[in-house]
JSON list of C-alpha atoms in Angstrom, two decimals:
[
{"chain": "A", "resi": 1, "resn": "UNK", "atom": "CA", "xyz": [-135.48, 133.90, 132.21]},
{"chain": "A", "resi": 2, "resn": "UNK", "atom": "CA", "xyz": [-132.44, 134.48, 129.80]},
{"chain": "A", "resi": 3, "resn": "UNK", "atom": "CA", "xyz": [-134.86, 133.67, 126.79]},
{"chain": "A", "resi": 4, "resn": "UNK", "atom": "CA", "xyz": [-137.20, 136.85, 128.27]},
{"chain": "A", "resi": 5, "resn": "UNK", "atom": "CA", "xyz": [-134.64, 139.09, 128.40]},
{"chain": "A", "resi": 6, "resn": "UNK", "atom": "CA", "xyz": [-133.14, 138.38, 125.24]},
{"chain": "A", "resi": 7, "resn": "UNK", "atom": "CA", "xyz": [-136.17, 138.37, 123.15]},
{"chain": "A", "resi": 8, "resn": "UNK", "atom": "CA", "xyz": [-137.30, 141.87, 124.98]},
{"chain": "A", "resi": 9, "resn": "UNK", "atom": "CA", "xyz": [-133.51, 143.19, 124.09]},
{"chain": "A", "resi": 10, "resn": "UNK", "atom": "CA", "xyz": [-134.30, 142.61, 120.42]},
{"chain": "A", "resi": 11, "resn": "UNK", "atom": "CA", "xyz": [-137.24, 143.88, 120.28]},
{"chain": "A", "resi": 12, "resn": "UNK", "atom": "CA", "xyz": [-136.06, 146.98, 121.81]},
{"chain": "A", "resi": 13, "resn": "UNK", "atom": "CA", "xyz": [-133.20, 147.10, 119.64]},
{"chain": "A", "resi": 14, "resn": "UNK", "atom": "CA", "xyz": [-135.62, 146.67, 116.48]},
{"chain": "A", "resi": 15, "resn": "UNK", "atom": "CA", "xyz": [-137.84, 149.44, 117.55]},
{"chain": "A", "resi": 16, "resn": "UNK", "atom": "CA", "xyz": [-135.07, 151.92, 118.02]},
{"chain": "A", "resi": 17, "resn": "UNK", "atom": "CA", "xyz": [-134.11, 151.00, 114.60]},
{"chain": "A", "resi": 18, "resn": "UNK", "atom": "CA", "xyz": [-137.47, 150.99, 112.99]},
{"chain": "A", "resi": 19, "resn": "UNK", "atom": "CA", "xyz": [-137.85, 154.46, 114.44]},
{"chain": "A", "resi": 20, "resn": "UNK", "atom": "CA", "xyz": [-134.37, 155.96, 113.52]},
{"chain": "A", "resi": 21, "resn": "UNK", "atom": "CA", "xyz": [-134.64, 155.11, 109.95]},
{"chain": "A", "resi": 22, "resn": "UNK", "atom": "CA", "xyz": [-138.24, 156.57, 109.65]},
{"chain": "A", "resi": 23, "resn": "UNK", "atom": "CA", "xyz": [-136.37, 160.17, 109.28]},
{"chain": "A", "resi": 24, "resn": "UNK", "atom": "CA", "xyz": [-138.15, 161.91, 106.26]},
{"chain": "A", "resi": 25, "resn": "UNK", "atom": "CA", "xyz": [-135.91, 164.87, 106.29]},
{"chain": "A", "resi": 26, "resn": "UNK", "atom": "CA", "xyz": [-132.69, 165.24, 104.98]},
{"chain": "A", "resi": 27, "resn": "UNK", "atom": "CA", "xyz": [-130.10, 167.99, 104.26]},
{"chain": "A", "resi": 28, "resn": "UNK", "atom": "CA", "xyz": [-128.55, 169.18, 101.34]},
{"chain": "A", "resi": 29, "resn": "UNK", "atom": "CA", "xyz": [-124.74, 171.54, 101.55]},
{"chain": "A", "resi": 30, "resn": "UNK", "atom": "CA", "xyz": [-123.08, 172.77, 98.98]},
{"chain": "A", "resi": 31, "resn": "UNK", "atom": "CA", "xyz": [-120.07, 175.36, 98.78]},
{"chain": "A", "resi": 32, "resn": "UNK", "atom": "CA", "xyz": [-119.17, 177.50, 96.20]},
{"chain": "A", "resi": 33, "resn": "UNK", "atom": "CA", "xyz": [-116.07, 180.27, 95.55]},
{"chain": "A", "resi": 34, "resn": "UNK", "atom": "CA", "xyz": [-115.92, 182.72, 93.22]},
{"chain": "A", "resi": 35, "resn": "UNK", "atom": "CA", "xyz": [-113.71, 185.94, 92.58]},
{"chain": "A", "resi": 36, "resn": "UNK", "atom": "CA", "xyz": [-115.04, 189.12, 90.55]},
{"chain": "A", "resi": 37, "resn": "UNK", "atom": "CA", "xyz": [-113.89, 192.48, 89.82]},
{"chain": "A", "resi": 38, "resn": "UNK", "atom": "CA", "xyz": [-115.30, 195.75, 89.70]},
{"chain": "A", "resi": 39, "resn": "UNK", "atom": "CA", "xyz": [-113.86, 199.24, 89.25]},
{"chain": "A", "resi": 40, "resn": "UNK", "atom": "CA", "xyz": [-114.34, 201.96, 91.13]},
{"chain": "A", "resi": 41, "resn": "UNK", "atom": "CA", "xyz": [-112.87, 205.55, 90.62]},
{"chain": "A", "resi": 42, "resn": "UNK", "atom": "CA", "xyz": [-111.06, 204.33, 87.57]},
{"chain": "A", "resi": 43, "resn": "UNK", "atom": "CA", "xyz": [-109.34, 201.31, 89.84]},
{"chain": "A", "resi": 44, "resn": "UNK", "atom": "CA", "xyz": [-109.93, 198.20, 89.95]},
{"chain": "A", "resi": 45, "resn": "UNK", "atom": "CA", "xyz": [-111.27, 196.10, 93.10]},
{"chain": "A", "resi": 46, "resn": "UNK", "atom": "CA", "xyz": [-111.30, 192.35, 93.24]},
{"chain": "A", "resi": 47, "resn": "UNK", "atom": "CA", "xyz": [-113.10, 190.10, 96.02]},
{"chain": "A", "resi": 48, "resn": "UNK", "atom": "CA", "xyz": [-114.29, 186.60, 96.42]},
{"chain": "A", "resi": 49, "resn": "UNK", "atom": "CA", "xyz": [-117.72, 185.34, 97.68]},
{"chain": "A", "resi": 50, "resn": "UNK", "atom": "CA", "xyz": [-117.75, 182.26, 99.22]},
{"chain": "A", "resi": 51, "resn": "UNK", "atom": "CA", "xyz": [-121.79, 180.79, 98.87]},
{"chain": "A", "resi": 52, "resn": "UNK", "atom": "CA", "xyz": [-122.69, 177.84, 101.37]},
{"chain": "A", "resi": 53, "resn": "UNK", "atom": "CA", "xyz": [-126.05, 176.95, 100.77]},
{"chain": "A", "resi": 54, "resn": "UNK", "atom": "CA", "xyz": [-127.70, 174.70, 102.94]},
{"chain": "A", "resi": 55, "resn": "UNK", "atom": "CA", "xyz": [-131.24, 173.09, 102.02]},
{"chain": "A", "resi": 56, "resn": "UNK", "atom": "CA", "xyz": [-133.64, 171.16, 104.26]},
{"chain": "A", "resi": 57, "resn": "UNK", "atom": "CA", "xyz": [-135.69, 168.76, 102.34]},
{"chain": "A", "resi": 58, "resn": "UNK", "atom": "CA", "xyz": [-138.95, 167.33, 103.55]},
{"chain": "A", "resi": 59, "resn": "UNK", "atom": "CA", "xyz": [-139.89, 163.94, 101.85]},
{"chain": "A", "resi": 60, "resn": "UNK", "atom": "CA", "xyz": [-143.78, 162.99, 102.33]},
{"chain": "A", "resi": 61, "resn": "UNK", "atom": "CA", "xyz": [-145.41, 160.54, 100.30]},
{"chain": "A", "resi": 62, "resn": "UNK", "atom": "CA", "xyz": [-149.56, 160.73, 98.60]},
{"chain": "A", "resi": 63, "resn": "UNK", "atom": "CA", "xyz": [-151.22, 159.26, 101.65]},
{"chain": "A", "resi": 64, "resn": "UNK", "atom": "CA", "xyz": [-153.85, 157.58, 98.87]},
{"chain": "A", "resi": 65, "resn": "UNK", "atom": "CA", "xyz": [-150.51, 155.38, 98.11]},
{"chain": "A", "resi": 66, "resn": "UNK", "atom": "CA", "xyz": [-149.56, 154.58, 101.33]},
{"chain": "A", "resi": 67, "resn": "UNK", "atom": "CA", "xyz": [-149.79, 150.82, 101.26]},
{"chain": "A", "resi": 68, "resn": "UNK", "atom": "CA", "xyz": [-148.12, 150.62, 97.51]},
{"chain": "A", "resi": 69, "resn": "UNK", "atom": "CA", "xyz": [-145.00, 149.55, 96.67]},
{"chain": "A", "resi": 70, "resn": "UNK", "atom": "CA", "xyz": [-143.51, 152.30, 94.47]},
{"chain": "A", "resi": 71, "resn": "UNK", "atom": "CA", "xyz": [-144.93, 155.99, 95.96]},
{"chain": "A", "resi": 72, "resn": "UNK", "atom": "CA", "xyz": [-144.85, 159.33, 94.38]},
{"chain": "A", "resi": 73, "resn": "UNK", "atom": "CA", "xyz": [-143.19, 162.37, 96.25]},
{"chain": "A", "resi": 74, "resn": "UNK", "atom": "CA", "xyz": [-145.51, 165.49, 97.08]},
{"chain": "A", "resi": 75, "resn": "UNK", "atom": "CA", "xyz": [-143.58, 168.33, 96.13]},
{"chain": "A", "resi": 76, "resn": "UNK", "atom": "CA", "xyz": [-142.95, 170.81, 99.56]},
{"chain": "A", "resi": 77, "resn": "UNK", "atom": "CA", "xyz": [-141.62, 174.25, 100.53]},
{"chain": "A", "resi": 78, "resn": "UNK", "atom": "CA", "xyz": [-137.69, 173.48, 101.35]},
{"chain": "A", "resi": 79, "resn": "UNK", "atom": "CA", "xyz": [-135.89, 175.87, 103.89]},
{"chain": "A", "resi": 80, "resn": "UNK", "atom": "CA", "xyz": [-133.25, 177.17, 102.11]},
{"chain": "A", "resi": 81, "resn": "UNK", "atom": "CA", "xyz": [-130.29, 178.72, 103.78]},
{"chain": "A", "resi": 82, "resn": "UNK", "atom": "CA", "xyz": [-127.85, 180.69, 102.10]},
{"chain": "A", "resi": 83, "resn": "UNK", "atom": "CA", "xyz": [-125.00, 181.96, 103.43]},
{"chain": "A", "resi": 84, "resn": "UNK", "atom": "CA", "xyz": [-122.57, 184.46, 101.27]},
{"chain": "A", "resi": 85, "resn": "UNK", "atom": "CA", "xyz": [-118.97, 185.45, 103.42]},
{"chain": "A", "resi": 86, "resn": "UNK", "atom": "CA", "xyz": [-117.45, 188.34, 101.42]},
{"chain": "A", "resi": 87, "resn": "UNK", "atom": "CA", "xyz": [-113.90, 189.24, 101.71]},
{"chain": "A", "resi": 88, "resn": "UNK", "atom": "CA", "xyz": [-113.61, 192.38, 99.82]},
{"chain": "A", "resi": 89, "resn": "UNK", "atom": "CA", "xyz": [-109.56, 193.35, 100.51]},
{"chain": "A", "resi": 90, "resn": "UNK", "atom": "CA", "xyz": [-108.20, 190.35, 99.37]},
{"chain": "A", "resi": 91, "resn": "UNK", "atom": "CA", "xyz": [-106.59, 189.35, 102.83]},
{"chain": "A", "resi": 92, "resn": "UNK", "atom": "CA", "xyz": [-108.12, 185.93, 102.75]},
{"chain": "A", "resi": 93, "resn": "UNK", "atom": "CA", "xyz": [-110.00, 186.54, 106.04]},
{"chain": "A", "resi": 94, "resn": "UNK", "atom": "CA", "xyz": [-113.89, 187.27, 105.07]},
{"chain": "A", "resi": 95, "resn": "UNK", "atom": "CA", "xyz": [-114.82, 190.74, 106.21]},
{"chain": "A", "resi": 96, "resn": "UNK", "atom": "CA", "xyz": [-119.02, 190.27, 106.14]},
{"chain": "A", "resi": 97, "resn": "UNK", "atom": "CA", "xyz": [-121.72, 188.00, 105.93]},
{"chain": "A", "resi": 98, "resn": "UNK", "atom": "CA", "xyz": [-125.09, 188.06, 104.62]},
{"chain": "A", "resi": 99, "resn": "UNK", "atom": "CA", "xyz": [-127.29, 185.14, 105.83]},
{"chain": "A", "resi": 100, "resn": "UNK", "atom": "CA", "xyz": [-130.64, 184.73, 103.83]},
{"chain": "A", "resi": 101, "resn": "UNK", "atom": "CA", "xyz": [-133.37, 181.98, 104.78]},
{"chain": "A", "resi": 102, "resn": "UNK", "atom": "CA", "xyz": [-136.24, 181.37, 102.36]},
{"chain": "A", "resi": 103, "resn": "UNK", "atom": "CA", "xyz": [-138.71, 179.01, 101.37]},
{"chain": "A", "resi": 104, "resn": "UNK", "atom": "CA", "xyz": [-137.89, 177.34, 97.81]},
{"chain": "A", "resi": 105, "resn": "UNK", "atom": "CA", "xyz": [-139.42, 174.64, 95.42]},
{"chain": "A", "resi": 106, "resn": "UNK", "atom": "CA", "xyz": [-137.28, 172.20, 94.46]},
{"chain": "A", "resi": 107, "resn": "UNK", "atom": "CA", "xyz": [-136.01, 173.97, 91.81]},
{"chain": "A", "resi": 108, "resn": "UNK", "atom": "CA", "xyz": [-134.31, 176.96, 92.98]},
{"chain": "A", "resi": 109, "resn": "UNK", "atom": "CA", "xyz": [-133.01, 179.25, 90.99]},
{"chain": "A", "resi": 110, "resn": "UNK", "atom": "CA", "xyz": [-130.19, 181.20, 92.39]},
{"chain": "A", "resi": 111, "resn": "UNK", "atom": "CA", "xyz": [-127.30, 183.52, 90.90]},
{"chain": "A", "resi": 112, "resn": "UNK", "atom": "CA", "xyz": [-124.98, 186.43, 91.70]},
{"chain": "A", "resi": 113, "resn": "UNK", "atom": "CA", "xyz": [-123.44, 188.45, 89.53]},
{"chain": "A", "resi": 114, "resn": "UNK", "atom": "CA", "xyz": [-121.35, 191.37, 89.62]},
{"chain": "A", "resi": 115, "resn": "UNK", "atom": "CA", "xyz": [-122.67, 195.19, 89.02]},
{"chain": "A", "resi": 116, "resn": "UNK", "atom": "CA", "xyz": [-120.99, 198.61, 89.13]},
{"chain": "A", "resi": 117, "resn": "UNK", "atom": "CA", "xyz": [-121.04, 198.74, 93.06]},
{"chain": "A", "resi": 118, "resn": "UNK", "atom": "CA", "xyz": [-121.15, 195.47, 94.29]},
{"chain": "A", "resi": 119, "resn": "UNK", "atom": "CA", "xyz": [-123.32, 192.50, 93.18]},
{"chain": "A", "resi": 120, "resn": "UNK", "atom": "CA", "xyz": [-126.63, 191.88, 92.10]},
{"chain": "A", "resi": 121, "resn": "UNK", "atom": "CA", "xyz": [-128.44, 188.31, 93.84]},
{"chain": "A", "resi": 122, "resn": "UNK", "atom": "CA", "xyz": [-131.45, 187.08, 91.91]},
{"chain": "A", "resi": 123, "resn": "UNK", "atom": "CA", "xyz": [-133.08, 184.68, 94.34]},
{"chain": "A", "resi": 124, "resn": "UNK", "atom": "CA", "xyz": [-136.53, 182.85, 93.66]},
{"chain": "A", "resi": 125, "resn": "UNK", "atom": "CA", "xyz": [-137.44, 185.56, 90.84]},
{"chain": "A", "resi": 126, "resn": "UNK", "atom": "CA", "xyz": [-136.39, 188.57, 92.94]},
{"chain": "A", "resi": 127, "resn": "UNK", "atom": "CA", "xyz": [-133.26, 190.72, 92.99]},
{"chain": "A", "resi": 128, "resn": "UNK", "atom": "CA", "xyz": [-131.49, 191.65, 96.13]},
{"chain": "A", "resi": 129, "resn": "UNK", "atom": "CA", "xyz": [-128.71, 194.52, 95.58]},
{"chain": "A", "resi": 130, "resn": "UNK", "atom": "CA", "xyz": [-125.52, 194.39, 97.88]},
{"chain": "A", "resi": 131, "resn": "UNK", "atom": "CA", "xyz": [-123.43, 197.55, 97.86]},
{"chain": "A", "resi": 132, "resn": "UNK", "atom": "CA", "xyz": [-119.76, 196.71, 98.88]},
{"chain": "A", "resi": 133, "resn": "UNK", "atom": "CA", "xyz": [-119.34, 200.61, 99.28]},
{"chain": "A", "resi": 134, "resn": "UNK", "atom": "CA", "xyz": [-122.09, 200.88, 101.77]},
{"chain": "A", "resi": 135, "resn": "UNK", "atom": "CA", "xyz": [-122.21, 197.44, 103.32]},
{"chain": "A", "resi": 136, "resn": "UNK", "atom": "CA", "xyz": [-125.86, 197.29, 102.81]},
{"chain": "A", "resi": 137, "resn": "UNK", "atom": "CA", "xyz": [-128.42, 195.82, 100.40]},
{"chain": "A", "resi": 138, "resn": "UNK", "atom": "CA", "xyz": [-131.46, 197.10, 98.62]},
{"chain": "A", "resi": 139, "resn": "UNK", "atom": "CA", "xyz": [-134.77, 194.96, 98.24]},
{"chain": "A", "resi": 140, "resn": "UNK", "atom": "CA", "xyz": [-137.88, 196.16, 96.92]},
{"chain": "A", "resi": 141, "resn": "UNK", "atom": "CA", "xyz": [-140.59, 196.79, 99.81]},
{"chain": "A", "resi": 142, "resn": "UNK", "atom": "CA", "xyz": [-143.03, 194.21, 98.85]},
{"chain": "A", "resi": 143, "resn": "UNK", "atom": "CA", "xyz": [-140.69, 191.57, 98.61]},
{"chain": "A", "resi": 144, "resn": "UNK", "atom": "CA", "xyz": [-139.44, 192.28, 101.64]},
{"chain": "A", "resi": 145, "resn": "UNK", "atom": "CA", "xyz": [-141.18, 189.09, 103.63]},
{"chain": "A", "resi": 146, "resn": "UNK", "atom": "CA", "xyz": [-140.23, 186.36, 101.22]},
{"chain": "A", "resi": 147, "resn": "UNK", "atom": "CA", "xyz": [-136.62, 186.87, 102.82]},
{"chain": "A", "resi": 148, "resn": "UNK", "atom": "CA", "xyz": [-135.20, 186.81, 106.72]},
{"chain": "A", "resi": 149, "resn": "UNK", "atom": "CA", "xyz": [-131.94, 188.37, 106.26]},
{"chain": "A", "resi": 150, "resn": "UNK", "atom": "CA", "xyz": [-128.92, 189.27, 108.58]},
{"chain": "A", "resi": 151, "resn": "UNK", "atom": "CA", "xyz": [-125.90, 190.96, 107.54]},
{"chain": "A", "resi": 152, "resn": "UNK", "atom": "CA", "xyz": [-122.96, 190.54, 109.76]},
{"chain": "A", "resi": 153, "resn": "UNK", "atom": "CA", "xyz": [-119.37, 192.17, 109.94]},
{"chain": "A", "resi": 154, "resn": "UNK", "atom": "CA", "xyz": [-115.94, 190.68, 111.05]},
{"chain": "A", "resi": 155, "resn": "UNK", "atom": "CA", "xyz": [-113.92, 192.26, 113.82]}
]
């Protein structure tokens, strides 16, 4: 009786392994600071971005190959989340938040850069405008479904 229940133990314990490691998703994080300066009215304002951006990558396999040894990826949409906390009077606490979610190749190509009134984000080919002055961004109309975004504000 023993022998029954230890042999159905391991094979319980092998399937919920088996299963577990059969995850073909995985996560990618990454943080980044940076600190830029723009003048306005002849002064000068400094603030600091902080970009967490957060990828979800899908790994599927040719299902031709399935039964081969080495297999070649199929390239997939990623979920990309990025997340950009602004603190824009240098009091260390970050003041907004603009959360974008988008669908990216594996090569994304992502960069901010400062412009006379706030900063300029070039995301997947496409510019997004942020004005620090008016807490708001600018996106052109027909781009404007490529992109879920959410600004939010500290209290």
């Amino acid at each position: 009786m023993n022998y029954i229940k230890s042999i159905i133990t391991l094979a319980a314990i092998a399937l919920t392994v088996s299963v577990s490691a059969q995850s073909n998703e995985q996560t990618v994080d990454e943080t980044t600071i940076k600190k830029y300066q723009i003048e306005r009215n002849g002064q000068d304002s400094f603030y600091t971005l902080r970009i967490e951006s957060m990828r979800n990558e899908v790994v599927s396999l040719e299902k031709s190959e399935r039964y081969e040894l080495n297999q070649d990826r199929v390239d997939n949409m990623d979920k990309v989340t990025k997340r950009i906390s602004i603190d824009a009077d240098n009091d260390g606490q970050y003041d907004r938040m603009i959360t974008m979610s988008y669908k990216s190749e594996a090569e994304d190509s992502f960069s901010i850069v400062p412009s006379n009134e706030g900063f300029l984000i070039t995301l997947i080919g496409e510019e997004i405008e942020y004005n620090l002055l008016k807490k708001d961004y600018e996106i052109e109309k027909k781009y404007v479904d490529l992109f879920d975004i959410m600004l939010s504000e500290a209290k």
